[in-house]
C-alpha positions as semicolon CSV with decimal commas, in nm:
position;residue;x (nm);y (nm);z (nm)
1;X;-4,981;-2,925;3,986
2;X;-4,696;-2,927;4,232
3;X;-4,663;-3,295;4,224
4;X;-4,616;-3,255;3,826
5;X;-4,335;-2,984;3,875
6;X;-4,181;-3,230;4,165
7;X;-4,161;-3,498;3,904
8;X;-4,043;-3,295;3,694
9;X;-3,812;-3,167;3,878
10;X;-3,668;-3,500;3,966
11;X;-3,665;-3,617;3,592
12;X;-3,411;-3,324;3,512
13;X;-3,187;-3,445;3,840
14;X;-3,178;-3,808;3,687
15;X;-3,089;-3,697;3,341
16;X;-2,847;-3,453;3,426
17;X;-2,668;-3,681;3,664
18;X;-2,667;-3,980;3,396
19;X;-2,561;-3,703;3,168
20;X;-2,253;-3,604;3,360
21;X;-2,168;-3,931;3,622
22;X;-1,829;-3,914;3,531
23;X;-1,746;-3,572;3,695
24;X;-1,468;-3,577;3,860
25;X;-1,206;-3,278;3,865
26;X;-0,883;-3,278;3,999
27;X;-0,629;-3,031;3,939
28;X;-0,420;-3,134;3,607
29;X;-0,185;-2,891;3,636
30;X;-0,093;-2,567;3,806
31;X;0,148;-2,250;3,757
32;X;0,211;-1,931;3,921
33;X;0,159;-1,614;3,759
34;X;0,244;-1,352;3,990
35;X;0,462;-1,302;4,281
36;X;0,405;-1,004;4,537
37;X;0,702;-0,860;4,723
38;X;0,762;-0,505;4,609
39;X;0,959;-0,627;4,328
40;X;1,050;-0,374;4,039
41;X;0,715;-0,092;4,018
42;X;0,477;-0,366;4,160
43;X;0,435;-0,414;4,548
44;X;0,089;-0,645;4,504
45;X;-0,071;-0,835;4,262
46;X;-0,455;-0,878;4,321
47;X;-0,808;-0,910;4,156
48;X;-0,710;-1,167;3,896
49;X;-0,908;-1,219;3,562
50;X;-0,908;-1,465;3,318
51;X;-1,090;-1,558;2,957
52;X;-0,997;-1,713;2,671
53;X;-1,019;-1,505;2,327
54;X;-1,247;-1,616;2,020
55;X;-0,883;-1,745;1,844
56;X;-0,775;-1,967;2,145
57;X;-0,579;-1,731;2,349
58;X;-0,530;-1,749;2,699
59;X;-0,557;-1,401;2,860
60;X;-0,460;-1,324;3,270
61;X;-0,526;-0,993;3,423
62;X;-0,438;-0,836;3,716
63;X;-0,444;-0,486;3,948
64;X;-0,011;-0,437;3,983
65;X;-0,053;-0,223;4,295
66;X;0,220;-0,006;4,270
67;X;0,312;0,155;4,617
68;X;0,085;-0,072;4,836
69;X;-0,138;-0,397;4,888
70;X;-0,460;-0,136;4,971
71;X;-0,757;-0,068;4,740
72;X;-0,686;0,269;4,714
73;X;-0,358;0,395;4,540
74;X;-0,214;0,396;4,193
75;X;-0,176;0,058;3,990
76;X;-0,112;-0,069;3,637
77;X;-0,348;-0,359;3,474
78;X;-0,080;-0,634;3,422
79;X;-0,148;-0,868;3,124
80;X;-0,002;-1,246;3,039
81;X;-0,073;-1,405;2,764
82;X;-0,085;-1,788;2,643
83;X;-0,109;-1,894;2,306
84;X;-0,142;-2,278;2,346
85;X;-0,371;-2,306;2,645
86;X;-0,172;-2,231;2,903
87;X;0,107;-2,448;2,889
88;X;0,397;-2,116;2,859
89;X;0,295;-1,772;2,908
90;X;0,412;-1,437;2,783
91;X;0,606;-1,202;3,003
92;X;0,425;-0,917;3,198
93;X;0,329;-0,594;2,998
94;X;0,124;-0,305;3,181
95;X;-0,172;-0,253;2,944
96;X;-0,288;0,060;3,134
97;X;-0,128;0,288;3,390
98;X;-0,276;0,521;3,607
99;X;0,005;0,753;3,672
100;X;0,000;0,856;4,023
101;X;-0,378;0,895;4,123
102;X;-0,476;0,856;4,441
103;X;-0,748;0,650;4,420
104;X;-0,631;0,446;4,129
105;X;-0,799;0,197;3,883
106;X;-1,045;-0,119;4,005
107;X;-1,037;-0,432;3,790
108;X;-1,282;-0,505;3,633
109;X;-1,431;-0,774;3,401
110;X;-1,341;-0,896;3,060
111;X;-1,565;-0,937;2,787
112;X;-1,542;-1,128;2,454
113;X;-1,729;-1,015;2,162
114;X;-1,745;-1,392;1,942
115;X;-1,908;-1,232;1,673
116;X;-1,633;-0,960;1,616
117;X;-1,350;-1,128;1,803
118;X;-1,296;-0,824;2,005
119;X;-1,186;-0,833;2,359
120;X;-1,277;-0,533;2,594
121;X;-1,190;-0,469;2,956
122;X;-1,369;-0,257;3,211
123;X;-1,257;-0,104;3,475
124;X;-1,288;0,203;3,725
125;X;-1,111;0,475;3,831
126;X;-1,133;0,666;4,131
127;X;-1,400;0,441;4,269
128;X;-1,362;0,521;4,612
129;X;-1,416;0,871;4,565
130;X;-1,069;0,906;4,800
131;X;-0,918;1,273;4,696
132;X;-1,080;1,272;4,362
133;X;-1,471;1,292;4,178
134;X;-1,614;1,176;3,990
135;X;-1,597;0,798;3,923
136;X;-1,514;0,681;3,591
137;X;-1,620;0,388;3,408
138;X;-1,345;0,317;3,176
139;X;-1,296;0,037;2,838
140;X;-1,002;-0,061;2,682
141;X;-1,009;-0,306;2,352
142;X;-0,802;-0,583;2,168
143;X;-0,907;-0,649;1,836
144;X;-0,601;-0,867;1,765
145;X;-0,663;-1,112;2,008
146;X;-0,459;-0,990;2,315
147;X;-0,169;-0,824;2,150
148;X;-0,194;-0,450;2,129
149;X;-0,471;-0,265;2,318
150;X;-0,685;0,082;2,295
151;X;-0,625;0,397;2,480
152;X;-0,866;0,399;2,734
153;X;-1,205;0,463;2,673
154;X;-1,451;0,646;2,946
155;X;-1,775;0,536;2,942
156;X;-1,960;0,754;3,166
157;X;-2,052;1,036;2,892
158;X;-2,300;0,691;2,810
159;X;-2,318;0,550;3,171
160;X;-2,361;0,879;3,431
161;X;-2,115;0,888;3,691
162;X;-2,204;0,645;3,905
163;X;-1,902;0,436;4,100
164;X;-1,950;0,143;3,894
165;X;-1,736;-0,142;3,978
166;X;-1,741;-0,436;3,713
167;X;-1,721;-0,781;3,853
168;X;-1,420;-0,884;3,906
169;X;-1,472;-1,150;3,685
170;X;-1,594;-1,199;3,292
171;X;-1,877;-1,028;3,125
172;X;-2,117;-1,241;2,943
173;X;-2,233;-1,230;2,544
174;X;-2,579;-1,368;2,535
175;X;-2,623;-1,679;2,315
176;X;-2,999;-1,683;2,378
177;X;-3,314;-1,487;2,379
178;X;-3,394;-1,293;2,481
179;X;-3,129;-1,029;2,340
180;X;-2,875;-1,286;2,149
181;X;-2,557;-1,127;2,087
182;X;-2,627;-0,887;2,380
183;X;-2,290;-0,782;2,560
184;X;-2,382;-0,803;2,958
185;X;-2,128;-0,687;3,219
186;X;-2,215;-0,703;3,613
187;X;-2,069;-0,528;3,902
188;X;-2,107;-0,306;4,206
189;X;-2,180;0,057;4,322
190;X;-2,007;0,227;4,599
191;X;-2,022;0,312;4,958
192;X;-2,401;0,362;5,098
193;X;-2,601;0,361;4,832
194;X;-2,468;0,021;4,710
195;X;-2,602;-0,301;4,503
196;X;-2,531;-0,502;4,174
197;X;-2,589;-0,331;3,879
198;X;-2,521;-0,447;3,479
199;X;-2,416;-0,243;3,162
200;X;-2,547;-0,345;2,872
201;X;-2,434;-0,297;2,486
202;X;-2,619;-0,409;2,218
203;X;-2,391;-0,280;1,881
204;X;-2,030;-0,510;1,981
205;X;-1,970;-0,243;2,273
206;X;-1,973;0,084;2,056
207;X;-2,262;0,234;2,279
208;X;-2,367;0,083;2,662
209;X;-2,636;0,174;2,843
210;X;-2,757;0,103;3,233
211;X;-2,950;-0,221;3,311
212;X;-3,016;-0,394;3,616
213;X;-3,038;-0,280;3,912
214;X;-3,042;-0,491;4,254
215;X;-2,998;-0,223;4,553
216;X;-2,896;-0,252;4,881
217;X;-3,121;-0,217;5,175
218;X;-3,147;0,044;5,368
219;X;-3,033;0,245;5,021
220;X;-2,781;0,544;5,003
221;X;-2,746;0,516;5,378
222;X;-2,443;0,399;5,569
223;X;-2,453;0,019;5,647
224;X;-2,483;-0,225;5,943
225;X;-2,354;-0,569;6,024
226;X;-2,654;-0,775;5,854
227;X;-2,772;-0,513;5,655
228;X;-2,881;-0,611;5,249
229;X;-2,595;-0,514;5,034
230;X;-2,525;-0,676;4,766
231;X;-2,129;-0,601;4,590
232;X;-1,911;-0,799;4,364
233;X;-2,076;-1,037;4,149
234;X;-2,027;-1,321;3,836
235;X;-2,287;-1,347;3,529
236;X;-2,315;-1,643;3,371
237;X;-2,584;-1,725;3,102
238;X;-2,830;-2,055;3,107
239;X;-2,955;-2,234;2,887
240;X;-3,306;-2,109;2,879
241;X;-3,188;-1,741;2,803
242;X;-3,184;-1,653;3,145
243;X;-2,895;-1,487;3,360
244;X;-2,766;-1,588;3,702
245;X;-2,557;-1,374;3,883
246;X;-2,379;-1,559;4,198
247;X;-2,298;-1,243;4,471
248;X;-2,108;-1,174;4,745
249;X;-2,269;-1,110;5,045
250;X;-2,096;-0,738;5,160
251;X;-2,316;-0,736;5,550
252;X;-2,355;-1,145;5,541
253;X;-2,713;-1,027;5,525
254;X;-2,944;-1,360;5,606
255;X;-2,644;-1,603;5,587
256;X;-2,251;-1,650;5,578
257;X;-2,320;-1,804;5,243
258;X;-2,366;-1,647;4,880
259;X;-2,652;-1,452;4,692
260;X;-2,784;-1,551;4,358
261;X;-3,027;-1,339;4,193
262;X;-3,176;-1,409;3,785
263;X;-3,235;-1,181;3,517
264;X;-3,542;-1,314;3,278
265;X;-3,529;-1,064;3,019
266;X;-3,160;-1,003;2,905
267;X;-3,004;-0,828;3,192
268;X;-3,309;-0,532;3,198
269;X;-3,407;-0,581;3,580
270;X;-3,349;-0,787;3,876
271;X;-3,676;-0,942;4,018
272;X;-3,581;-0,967;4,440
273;X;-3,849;-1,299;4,339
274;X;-3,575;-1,438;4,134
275;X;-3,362;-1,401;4,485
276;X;-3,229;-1,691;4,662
277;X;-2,995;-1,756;4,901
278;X;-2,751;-2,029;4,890
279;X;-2,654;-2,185;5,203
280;X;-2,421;-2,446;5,047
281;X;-2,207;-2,181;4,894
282;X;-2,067;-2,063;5,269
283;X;-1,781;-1,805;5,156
284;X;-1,596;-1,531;5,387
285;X;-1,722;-1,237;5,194
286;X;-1,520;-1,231;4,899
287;X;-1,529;-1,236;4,513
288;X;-1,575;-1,521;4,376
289;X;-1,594;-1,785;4,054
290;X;-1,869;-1,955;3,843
291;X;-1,866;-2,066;3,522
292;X;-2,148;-2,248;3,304
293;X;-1,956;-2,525;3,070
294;X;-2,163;-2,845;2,907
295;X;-2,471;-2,770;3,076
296;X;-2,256;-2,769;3,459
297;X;-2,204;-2,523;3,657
298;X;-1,893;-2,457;3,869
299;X;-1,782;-2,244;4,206
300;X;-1,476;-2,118;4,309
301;X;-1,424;-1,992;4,635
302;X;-1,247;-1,991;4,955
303;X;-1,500;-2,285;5,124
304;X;-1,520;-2,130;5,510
305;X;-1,736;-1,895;5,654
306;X;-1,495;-1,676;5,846
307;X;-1,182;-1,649;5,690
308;X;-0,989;-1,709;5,315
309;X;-0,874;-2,003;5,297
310;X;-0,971;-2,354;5,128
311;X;-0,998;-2,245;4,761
312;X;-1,267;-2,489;4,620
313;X;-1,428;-2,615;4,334
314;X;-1,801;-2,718;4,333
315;X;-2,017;-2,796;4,066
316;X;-2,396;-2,833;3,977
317;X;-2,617;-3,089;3,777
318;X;-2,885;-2,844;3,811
319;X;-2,751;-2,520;3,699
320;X;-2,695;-2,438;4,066
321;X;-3,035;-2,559;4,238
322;X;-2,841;-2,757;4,425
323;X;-2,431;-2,904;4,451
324;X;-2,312;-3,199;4,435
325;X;-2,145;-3,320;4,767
326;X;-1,820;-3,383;4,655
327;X;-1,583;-3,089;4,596
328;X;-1,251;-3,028;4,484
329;X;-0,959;-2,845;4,747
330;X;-0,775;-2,648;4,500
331;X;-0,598;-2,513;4,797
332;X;-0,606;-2,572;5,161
333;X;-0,424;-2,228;5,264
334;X;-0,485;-1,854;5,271
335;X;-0,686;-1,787;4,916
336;X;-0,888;-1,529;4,776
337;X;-1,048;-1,396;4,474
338;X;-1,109;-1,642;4,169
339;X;-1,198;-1,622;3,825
340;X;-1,267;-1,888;3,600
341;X;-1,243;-1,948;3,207
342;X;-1,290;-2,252;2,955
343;X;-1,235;-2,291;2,569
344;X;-1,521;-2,326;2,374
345;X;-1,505;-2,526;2,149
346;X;-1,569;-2,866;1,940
347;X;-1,260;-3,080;2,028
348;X;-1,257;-3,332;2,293
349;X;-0,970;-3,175;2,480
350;X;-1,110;-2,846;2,530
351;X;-1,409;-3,014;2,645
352;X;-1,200;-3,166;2,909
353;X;-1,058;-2,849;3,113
354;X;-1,161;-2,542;3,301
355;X;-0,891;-2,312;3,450
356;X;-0,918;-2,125;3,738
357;X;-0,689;-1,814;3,854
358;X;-0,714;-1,693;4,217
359;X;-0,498;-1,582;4,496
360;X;-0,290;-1,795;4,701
361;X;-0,045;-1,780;4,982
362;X;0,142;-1,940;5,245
363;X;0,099;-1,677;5,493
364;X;-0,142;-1,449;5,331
365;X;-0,397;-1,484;4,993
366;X;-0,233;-1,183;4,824
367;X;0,126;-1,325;4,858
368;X;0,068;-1,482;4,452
369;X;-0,156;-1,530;4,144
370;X;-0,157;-1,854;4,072
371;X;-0,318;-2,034;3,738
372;X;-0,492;-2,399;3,807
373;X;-0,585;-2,623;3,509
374;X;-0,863;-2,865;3,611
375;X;-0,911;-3,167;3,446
376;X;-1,301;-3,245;3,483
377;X;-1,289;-3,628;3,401
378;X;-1,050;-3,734;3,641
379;X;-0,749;-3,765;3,418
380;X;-0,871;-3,976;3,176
């Protein structure tokens, strides 16, 4: 029997690699976004996000930290928009503002409903618990494709109290059973009692309710160096219904490298058998990219094991199994979080790109946003 699943095994290698030979990204273009400095109400930029909408839109997100670069503090969710794929981008509007809170809003994932068109966005406030409780979970929706958004929803009266942070990244709407059409959206908890946990909706986000739960080790207790703990986190949906979530490593528990865990039944529970732990994906604890396009799957992260720099693209014949050997520098200097998007859709072209937003610097990763558009076929 386990020769039959190693031939097996190596069938699926073969096709996928005769399937997809012609890989080869390079960056096609590139524009920044953001620039921190302290300039107007903004001193930092951080935590970008990135989808496309159900019409072809191009939406970027971003925490404006308004007095500081820290977690904690007051911010606004900044918002550009593209309407032809990136090339020219909106000005910045402030979709949400916190006021003055202390222990501001946490971005968050966005999530596309394809069957409605709507776009929501979670986020938190007062996460951190710093001079305020309880935690909030907290939804605000487009339903003309980026333009004009909701007041701000809380979600909690549904969820419990919880510190929830989503992502930062995208949410996922299933495409397969089980739970088609399911809305899925993946994040962390907060301080001891930590872990990756997912929201789930099944009605186009009217109602959500708790799903998966992958805790930390030892839970509810303070941590160690080396200690389980799971924290940010990317879903992304295969083929075969399943769910892979690629996770940062908070303690660098077993390796410097990245956690993926799979969800068989819709984003219910987290199976630690369904844990792996992948050594190729070395990363500096930090929140990072994948997306599933075409049967590939890509990475985005700052490649090194100590520090964040060398933003990088990888990518997988095998939905992540294993890498291929090459990889693409994005960006050799400081770099941090990344969050990847692609159209989909039926024409060639959009079957060409994949962008990628992350942080980038000279000096430092939060210095700018910047916006990469990665041509997968080498140009041609």
């Amino acid at each position: 029997m386990d020769q039959l699943w190693l031939v097996a095994g190596l069938m699926f290698v073969l096709q996928a690699r005769e399937g997809h030979a012609q890989i080869e990204p390079l960056v096609y273009d590139e524009q920044l976004l953001w620039v921190s400095g302290g300039a107007g109400e903004v001193n930092t930029y951080r935590i970008p996000l990135l989808t496309f909408t159900s019409r072809g839109s191009l939406l970027a997100f971003a925490e404006a930290r308004k007095h500081s670069s820290g977690d904690i503090g007051a911010k606004f969710i900044a918002l550009r928009r593209s309407a032809d794929k990136g090339a020219t981008w909106s000005p910045t509007y402030f979709i949400v503002d916190d006021g003055s809170m202390a222990d501001g809003l946490n971005l968050g994932s966005v999530v596309v409903d394809e069957e409605t068109g709507s776009v929501m966005l979670i986020y938190s406030l007062c996460f951190h618990l710093y001079q305020c409780s309880p935690s909030s979970t907290m939804l605000v929706e487009s339903l003309d494709d980026g333009l004009t958004w909701s007041a701000p929803r809380n979600l909690s009266i549904q969820l419990g109290v919880k510190s929830f942070a989503p992502g930062p990244g995208f949410g996922i709407q299933k495409r397969y059973d089980p739970s088609a059409g399911r809305l899925v959206v993946c994040g962390h908890g907060n301080i001891e009692g930590d872990g990756v946990f997912c929201i789930l909706s099944d009605d186009h986000g009217r109602t959500w309710k708790n799903g998966a739960a992958l805790k930390s080790i030892p839970y509810n207790q303070p941590k160690q160096n080396l200690d389980f703990n799971p924290d940010e986190c990317q879903p992304v949906e295969l083929q075969d219904g399943s769910i892979v979530i690629n996770v940062r490593n908070q303690n660098n528990y077993h390796c410097r490298c990245r956690m993926v865990v799979r969800s068989l039944d819709g984003g219910e529970t987290l199976p630690v058998e369904e844990l792996v732990f992948d050594h190729t994906l070395v990363d500096p604890v930090v929140a990072a990219g994948t997306l599933q396009k075409e049967g590939v799957m890509y990475f985005s992260n700052p490649a090194n094991s100590q520090h964040r720099v060398n933003m990088t693209l990888r990518w997988s014949l095998t939905d992540g199994r294993s890498w291929e050997s090459e990889a693409l520098q994005i960006w050799q200097g400081p770099s941090g979080y990344s969050s990847m998007t692609t159209l989909v859709g039926n024409s060639v072209e959009d079957k060409k790109y994949i962008f990628v937003i992350y942080e980038k610097g000279h000096r430092e990763y939060i210095e700018t946003i910047s916006i990469a558009k990665i041509h997968l076929y080498g140009g041609r």
